[in-house]
Short mmCIF file of C-alpha atoms in Angstrom, two decimals:
data_model
loop_
_atom_site.label_atom_id
_atom_site.label_comp_id
_atom_site.label_asym_id
_atom_site.label_seq_id
_atom_site.Cartn_x
_atom_site.Cartn_y
_atom_site.Cartn_z
CA LEU A 252 233.91 171.02 223.95
CA ALA A 253 234.44 167.65 225.38
CA LEU A 254 231.17 166.93 225.34
CA SER A 255 229.90 168.05 222.39
CA ALA A 256 232.66 165.92 220.60
CA PHE A 257 231.95 162.96 223.08
CA CYS A 258 228.26 163.34 222.00
CA LEU A 259 228.90 164.00 218.07
CA LEU A 260 231.39 160.83 217.91
CA ALA A 261 228.35 158.47 219.82
CA SER A 262 225.83 159.67 217.36
CA GLY A 263 228.16 158.81 214.46
CA SER A 264 227.54 162.64 213.41
CA PHE A 265 231.25 162.16 211.54
CA ALA A 266 230.20 165.51 209.43
CA SER A 267 229.76 167.38 212.39
CA ILE A 268 233.10 166.27 214.64
CA ILE A 269 234.92 167.38 211.01
CA GLY A 270 232.99 171.06 211.96
CA LEU A 271 234.20 170.97 215.10
CA VAL A 272 237.41 170.46 214.11
CA ILE A 273 237.74 172.92 211.72
CA ALA A 274 236.43 175.73 214.14
CA PHE A 275 238.69 174.45 216.73
CA GLY A 276 241.62 174.62 214.15
CA VAL A 277 240.16 178.00 213.16
CA SER A 278 240.38 179.57 216.50
CA ARG A 279 243.77 178.38 217.01
CA MET A 280 245.00 180.72 214.69
CA PHE A 281 244.14 183.39 216.75
CA GLU A 282 245.75 181.92 220.09
CA ARG A 283 249.25 180.65 218.66
CA GLY A 284 249.85 178.71 221.79
CA GLY A 285 246.58 175.84 221.69
CA PHE A 286 248.21 173.82 219.07
CA ARG A 287 248.56 171.58 221.77
CA GLN A 288 245.27 171.83 223.16
CA MET A 289 243.96 170.47 219.68
CA THR A 290 246.52 167.71 219.77
CA TYR A 291 244.76 166.76 222.72
CA MET A 292 241.56 166.84 221.53
CA LEU A 293 242.48 165.32 218.67
CA ALA A 294 243.72 162.17 220.71
CA GLY A 295 240.84 162.40 222.64
CA LEU A 296 238.64 161.86 219.98
CA ILE A 297 240.94 159.09 218.99
CA VAL A 298 240.95 157.22 222.13
CA ALA A 299 237.10 157.90 222.85
CA GLY A 300 236.66 156.27 219.36
CA ILE A 301 238.33 153.03 220.39
CA ILE A 302 236.36 153.13 223.75
CA MET A 303 233.37 153.77 221.67
CA PHE A 304 234.04 151.65 218.31
CA PRO A 305 231.18 148.89 219.11
CA LEU A 306 228.55 151.77 219.52
CA ILE A 307 230.10 153.52 216.18
CA ALA A 308 230.99 150.38 214.29
CA PRO A 309 227.39 150.19 212.94
CA ARG A 310 227.74 153.84 211.37
CA PHE A 311 231.37 153.07 209.92
CA GLU A 312 229.55 150.09 208.27
CA TYR A 313 227.01 152.00 206.54
CA GLN A 314 229.23 154.66 205.28
CA PHE A 315 231.83 151.81 204.02
CA GLY A 316 231.02 149.13 204.29
CA GLU A 317 231.52 146.47 206.02
CA ASP A 318 234.78 145.59 204.75
CA GLY A 319 235.68 148.99 203.64
CA SER A 320 234.62 147.79 200.00
CA GLU A 321 232.48 151.14 199.67
CA GLY A 322 235.42 152.74 199.40
CA PHE A 323 237.04 155.92 200.76
CA VAL A 324 233.93 158.51 200.03
CA PRO A 325 231.20 157.74 202.66
CA GLN A 326 228.19 156.39 201.09
CA THR A 327 225.88 159.50 202.45
CA LEU A 328 228.16 161.62 200.37
CA THR A 329 227.42 159.41 197.39
CA TYR A 330 224.23 159.49 197.85
CA ARG A 331 224.17 163.48 197.65
CA PHE A 332 225.75 163.86 194.39
CA TYR A 333 223.70 161.01 193.12
CA LEU A 334 220.92 163.49 194.23
CA TRP A 335 222.14 166.49 192.89
CA GLU A 336 223.08 165.38 189.61
CA THR A 337 219.55 163.30 189.08
CA ILE A 338 217.03 165.83 190.64
CA PHE A 339 217.96 169.48 191.55
CA PHE A 340 220.94 170.36 188.57
CA PRO A 341 218.06 169.07 186.03
CA ALA A 342 215.09 170.80 187.57
CA LEU A 343 217.42 174.06 187.24
CA GLU A 344 218.26 173.09 183.69
CA ARG A 345 214.56 172.30 182.73
CA ASN A 346 213.34 175.40 184.27
CA ASN A 347 216.05 177.46 182.88
CA ASN A 348 215.90 179.78 185.84
CA TRP A 349 219.45 179.95 187.47
CA LEU A 350 219.20 183.98 187.85
CA TRP A 351 215.80 184.04 190.32
CA GLY A 352 215.63 180.19 191.12
CA ILE A 353 212.37 177.95 190.39
CA ASN A 354 209.05 177.48 192.12
CA PRO A 355 209.97 173.94 193.83
CA ASN A 356 205.98 173.39 193.53
CA LEU A 357 205.70 173.44 189.95
CA GLN A 358 202.91 171.39 188.52
CA GLY A 359 202.25 169.26 191.86
CA GLY A 360 205.81 169.33 192.90
CA ILE A 361 208.87 168.92 190.93
CA PHE A 362 211.08 167.21 193.78
CA THR A 363 211.14 163.65 194.60
CA TRP A 364 213.42 164.55 197.92
CA ALA A 365 212.64 167.67 199.97
CA TRP A 366 216.53 168.48 200.90
CA THR A 367 219.18 169.53 198.32
CA GLU A 368 221.66 168.46 201.08
CA ASN A 369 223.53 171.73 200.62
CA GLN A 370 223.26 175.32 201.28
CA TYR A 371 224.85 176.96 198.37
CA LEU A 372 222.22 174.62 195.83
CA TYR A 373 219.47 175.46 198.39
CA LEU A 374 220.15 179.11 197.95
CA LEU A 375 220.36 178.18 193.73
CA VAL A 376 217.21 176.02 193.38
CA ARG A 377 214.98 178.36 196.20
CA SER A 378 215.76 181.77 194.73
CA GLY A 379 218.53 181.46 192.16
CA ALA A 380 222.23 183.37 191.96
CA VAL A 381 221.07 186.50 193.21
CA SER A 382 220.32 185.03 196.63
CA LEU A 383 223.67 182.65 196.32
CA VAL A 384 225.84 185.76 195.51
CA GLY A 385 223.75 187.57 198.55
CA HIS A 386 224.52 185.08 200.99
CA LEU A 387 228.25 184.73 200.06
CA ILE A 388 228.83 188.53 200.60
CA TRP A 389 227.05 188.79 203.42
CA VAL A 390 229.40 185.51 204.79
CA GLY A 391 232.38 187.47 203.34
CA MET A 392 231.53 190.88 205.24
CA THR A 393 230.58 189.21 208.19
CA ALA A 394 233.81 187.18 208.49
CA ALA A 395 236.26 190.26 207.44
CA TRP A 396 234.01 192.37 210.08
CA LEU A 397 234.60 189.59 212.67
CA TYR A 398 238.26 189.01 212.11
CA ARG A 399 238.63 192.71 212.34
CA GLN A 400 236.89 192.31 215.94
CA ALA A 401 239.48 189.41 216.92
CA LYS A 402 242.57 191.17 216.36
CA ARG A 403 241.42 194.88 217.75
CA SER A 404 239.88 193.78 220.60
CA THR A 405 240.29 191.76 224.10
CA GLY A 406 238.60 190.24 226.57
CA LEU A 407 235.35 188.77 226.47
CA ALA A 408 234.73 191.21 223.09
CA ARG A 409 237.82 189.04 221.60
CA ALA A 410 236.61 185.36 222.38
CA LEU A 411 233.61 186.14 221.21
CA SER A 412 234.44 187.78 217.86
CA VAL A 413 237.14 184.44 217.35
CA SER A 414 234.32 182.05 218.10
CA LEU A 415 231.64 183.97 216.01
CA PHE A 416 234.34 183.61 213.42
CA SER A 417 235.24 179.98 213.89
CA LEU A 418 232.13 178.90 213.89
CA LEU A 419 230.98 181.22 210.67
CA ALA A 420 234.25 179.14 209.12
CA ALA A 421 233.13 175.71 209.83
CA LEU A 422 229.45 176.11 208.98
CA THR A 423 230.44 177.40 205.34
CA VAL A 424 232.69 174.58 204.54
CA MET A 425 229.95 172.72 206.51
CA GLY A 426 227.74 173.90 203.96
CA MET A 427 228.57 171.93 200.99
CA THR A 428 227.17 168.95 202.62
CA ASN A 429 224.18 170.47 204.48
CA GLU A 430 221.98 173.02 204.57
CA VAL A 431 223.47 174.56 207.84
CA PHE A 432 222.48 178.45 207.49
CA THR A 433 218.69 177.23 206.58
CA ASN A 434 218.05 174.14 208.64
CA SER A 435 221.17 173.73 211.48
CA GLY A 436 220.97 171.30 213.88
CA SER A 437 221.20 172.08 217.99
CA ILE A 438 224.82 170.64 218.56
CA ASP A 439 226.48 171.88 214.89
#
């Protein structure tokens, strides 16, 4: 956990750090005594961030502007909103196929950007509401099953259930800004 957090911080993968914190926080809900560990992890990330600031400062400047003039929302998220509004939602509206999705290669390719930068929009575009609903049902059923396993099991089975439930929760949240169930990076 510490090595992953350090590598994510050094690489400037702040969204993945948030995912790591979410997964760790969810796992701590199963282990009531673990909130002290979470505090230590967050404090360690802050100290590591201060020590590594010369390495990660360019990434902060890129995301928020040199003096924070770009605002609180990272520019990469702002750009994602722009892509969704100008490319993907209009393509869905033009082709009027929300139920089954659209063929992205229509007329030599309708998209000027290859990635939807959102798991749920990706499913909606590629295969429509049918696959989006199917994915959400799968996530819900898997989460419910893992939750029951985590509450009933002991030992290794419990640890695996808690870990997988935490991972599923984090990836579900992270799916709002990346296609994590389709194109996940190895550290994610």
